[in-house]
Short mmCIF file of C-alpha atoms in Angstrom, two decimals:
data_model
loop_
_atom_site.label_atom_id
_atom_site.label_comp_id
_atom_site.label_asym_id
_atom_site.label_seq_id
_atom_site.Cartn_x
_atom_site.Cartn_y
_atom_site.Cartn_z
CA THR U 1 2.75 21.30 -0.54
CA ARG U 2 -0.13 18.49 0.63
CA LYS U 3 -0.68 16.20 -2.75
CA ASN U 4 -2.84 13.46 -2.40
CA ILE U 5 -2.71 13.94 1.71
CA VAL U 6 -4.75 13.26 4.02
CA GLY U 7 -6.02 12.88 7.76
CA ASN U 8 -6.05 10.10 10.66
CA ASN U 9 -8.56 7.89 9.75
CA GLU U 10 -8.85 8.97 5.74
CA TRP U 11 -9.46 6.42 3.07
CA LEU U 12 -6.09 7.40 0.57
CA GLU U 13 -7.12 5.67 -2.94
CA VAL U 14 -3.78 3.51 -3.62
CA THR U 15 -2.13 0.89 -6.13
CA ARG U 16 0.18 -1.84 -5.23
CA TRP U 17 2.10 -4.38 -6.81
CA GLY U 18 2.35 -8.10 -5.91
CA MET U 19 6.27 -8.05 -3.95
CA PRO U 20 7.22 -9.84 -0.85
CA GLU U 21 6.90 -6.61 1.57
CA GLY U 22 5.37 -7.63 6.00
CA ASN U 23 7.22 -9.14 8.06
CA GLY U 24 7.14 -5.94 10.21
CA TYR U 25 8.06 -3.14 7.76
CA GLY U 26 5.51 -2.63 6.34
CA CYS U 27 3.27 -2.46 2.93
CA PHE U 28 4.30 0.20 0.99
CA PHE U 29 1.43 1.66 -1.58
CA ASN U 30 1.66 4.59 -4.26
CA VAL U 31 -0.92 6.97 -2.95
CA ARG U 32 -2.91 7.39 -7.21
CA LYS U 33 -5.84 9.28 -7.79
CA GLY U 34 -8.30 6.92 -10.68
CA SER U 35 -7.09 3.13 -9.14
CA GLY U 36 -10.49 2.72 -7.36
CA VAL U 37 -8.80 1.63 -3.85
CA PHE U 38 -9.27 3.23 -1.45
CA VAL U 39 -7.91 2.19 2.28
CA ASN U 40 -8.01 3.26 5.53
CA THR U 41 -4.45 6.28 6.93
CA LYS U 42 -5.61 4.95 10.69
CA ARG U 43 -3.70 7.23 12.99
CA SER U 44 -1.18 7.90 10.23
CA ILE U 45 2.33 10.64 10.37
CA ILE U 46 3.54 13.00 7.42
CA VAL U 47 6.87 13.23 5.89
CA GLN U 48 8.74 15.06 3.18
CA ASN U 49 11.03 12.41 1.97
CA ASP U 50 13.42 9.45 3.38
CA THR U 51 15.39 11.69 5.69
CA ASP U 52 12.52 14.11 7.65
CA ALA U 53 11.09 10.67 8.43
CA LYS U 54 14.97 9.67 9.83
CA MET U 55 14.54 13.06 11.62
CA THR U 56 10.82 12.85 12.23
CA PHE U 57 12.18 8.64 14.43
CA ARG U 58 15.51 9.46 15.15
CA MET U 59 16.51 6.97 13.07
CA PRO U 60 20.16 6.90 12.66
CA LEU U 61 20.94 8.25 8.94
CA ASN U 62 21.86 5.18 7.40
CA ALA U 63 19.26 2.82 7.92
CA THR U 64 16.92 1.73 5.54
CA TRP U 65 13.20 2.04 4.32
CA ALA U 66 12.36 -1.08 6.54
CA ALA U 67 13.04 0.92 9.36
CA TYR U 68 10.81 3.13 9.25
CA CYS U 69 7.30 0.82 10.72
CA PRO U 70 9.11 -0.96 13.87
CA TYR U 71 9.83 3.51 14.86
CA ALA U 72 6.21 4.17 13.60
CA ARG U 73 4.92 1.67 15.47
CA GLU U 74 6.88 2.38 18.83
CA LEU U 75 5.44 5.94 18.11
CA GLY U 76 2.31 4.63 18.14
CA TYR U 77 1.07 5.32 13.85
CA ASP U 78 -0.32 2.80 12.17
CA THR U 79 0.42 4.39 8.57
CA ILE U 80 3.71 6.70 7.14
CA GLN U 81 2.38 8.95 4.67
CA VAL U 82 5.80 10.47 1.96
CA VAL U 83 4.61 13.43 0.81
CA ASN U 84 8.29 13.00 -2.26
CA ALA U 85 8.71 9.91 -1.83
CA ALA U 86 12.14 7.89 -3.37
CA ASP U 87 11.82 9.44 -6.77
CA GLY U 88 11.01 12.86 -4.99
CA ASN U 89 7.24 13.53 -7.94
CA SER U 90 5.21 10.75 -6.35
CA ASN U 91 3.37 10.05 -2.87
CA GLN U 92 4.12 6.33 -0.94
CA LEU U 93 2.17 5.09 2.20
CA ILE U 94 3.58 3.11 4.42
CA TYR U 95 0.92 0.96 6.42
CA CYS U 96 2.18 -0.37 8.98
CA THR U 97 -0.20 -2.67 11.26
CA GLY U 98 -1.85 -5.61 11.17
CA THR U 99 -0.21 -8.58 8.61
CA CYS U 100 1.51 -5.65 7.19
CA ALA U 101 3.16 -5.84 10.86
CA THR U 102 3.22 -9.49 11.65
CA GLU U 103 3.44 -12.14 8.72
CA PRO U 104 5.41 -11.57 4.62
CA VAL U 105 3.08 -10.43 2.22
CA LEU U 106 3.45 -11.62 -1.23
CA ARG U 107 0.37 -10.32 -3.38
CA ALA U 108 -1.05 -6.98 -4.71
CA CYS U 109 -4.34 -7.33 -2.31
CA VAL U 110 -3.31 -7.47 1.87
CA HIS U 111 -5.41 -9.93 4.15
CA GLY U 112 -6.74 -8.24 6.88
CA VAL U 113 -6.58 -4.58 5.23
CA GLU U 114 -9.64 -3.22 4.91
CA PHE U 115 -10.13 -2.15 1.14
CA ARG U 116 -13.42 -0.05 -0.40
CA THR U 117 -13.63 1.60 -3.45
CA GLY U 118 -16.78 3.66 -5.19
CA ILE U 119 -17.13 7.22 -5.79
CA ASN U 120 -16.88 7.72 -1.75
CA HIS U 121 -14.69 4.72 -1.04
CA ASP U 122 -18.88 3.46 1.01
CA LYS U 123 -18.95 0.32 -1.73
CA PRO U 124 -16.94 -3.25 -0.34
CA CYS U 125 -13.55 -4.19 -2.15
CA ASP U 126 -13.33 -7.57 -2.36
CA CYS U 127 -9.36 -7.49 -4.18
CA ASP U 128 -8.43 -10.86 -6.46
CA GLY U 129 -5.23 -12.41 -5.63
CA ASN U 130 -5.50 -13.84 -8.74
CA ILE U 131 -4.81 -10.02 -10.01
CA SER U 132 -0.73 -8.83 -9.88
CA LEU U 133 -2.11 -4.99 -8.97
CA ILE U 134 -3.74 -4.76 -6.18
CA ASN U 135 -7.94 -4.17 -7.95
CA CYS U 136 -12.03 -4.53 -6.85
CA GLY U 137 -11.73 -7.77 -9.74
CA ASN U 138 -14.19 -9.34 -6.71
CA LEU U 139 -13.32 -11.95 -8.17
CA ILE U 140 -12.97 -11.18 -11.38
CA ALA U 141 -10.14 -14.27 -12.05
CA PRO U 142 -10.79 -16.35 -10.91
CA LYS U 143 -8.95 -18.89 -13.08
CA GLY U 144 -5.69 -16.00 -14.27
CA LYS U 145 -2.47 -16.74 -13.72
CA GLN U 146 -0.72 -14.10 -10.41
CA HIS U 147 1.27 -11.59 -13.31
CA ILE U 148 0.03 -11.32 -16.31
CA CYS U 149 2.87 -12.59 -18.62
CA ASP U 150 1.80 -15.75 -17.58
CA GLN U 151 -1.72 -15.59 -18.66
CA LYS U 152 -3.57 -17.73 -21.52
CA TRP U 153 -5.50 -15.53 -23.43
CA ILE U 154 -6.65 -17.83 -26.25
CA ASP U 155 -7.54 -21.08 -25.13
CA ASP U 156 -5.91 -23.84 -27.28
CA VAL U 157 -7.71 -25.60 -30.11
CA ALA U 158 -7.28 -29.01 -31.24
CA GLY U 159 -7.30 -28.89 -34.41
#
């Protein structure tokens, strides 16, 4: 069953936490309807799971997920859609080109990757890097902390 899978150059609704990725190994997005954040798949290949990816890319069976993107780029793909990710129940989109292929990506917002929002993914999305979850906050928390646990919620009142 194909769940939440789209074709080439289509928009897919995703989430992403800020975590160290990139450096040629890609940026990982969870496919989630309702997030309000869309990314374009560009030229995409669809694999069912880890085993299918390894067979498709003719990778060694002991290779890790980090090796997918170099193989995908070699075949001319920008993204990989994994139907049954590690937990077997959710989809992932792995973005293999642009910033995700050339430098470390440490936040939920990925510089150089276009995001959109709106029911028809027709509105610009300005991801706020001060929030640790990908968002179209349009800088709603310019003084906020990167991680919600570090956020100060109530101003101290001198007294």
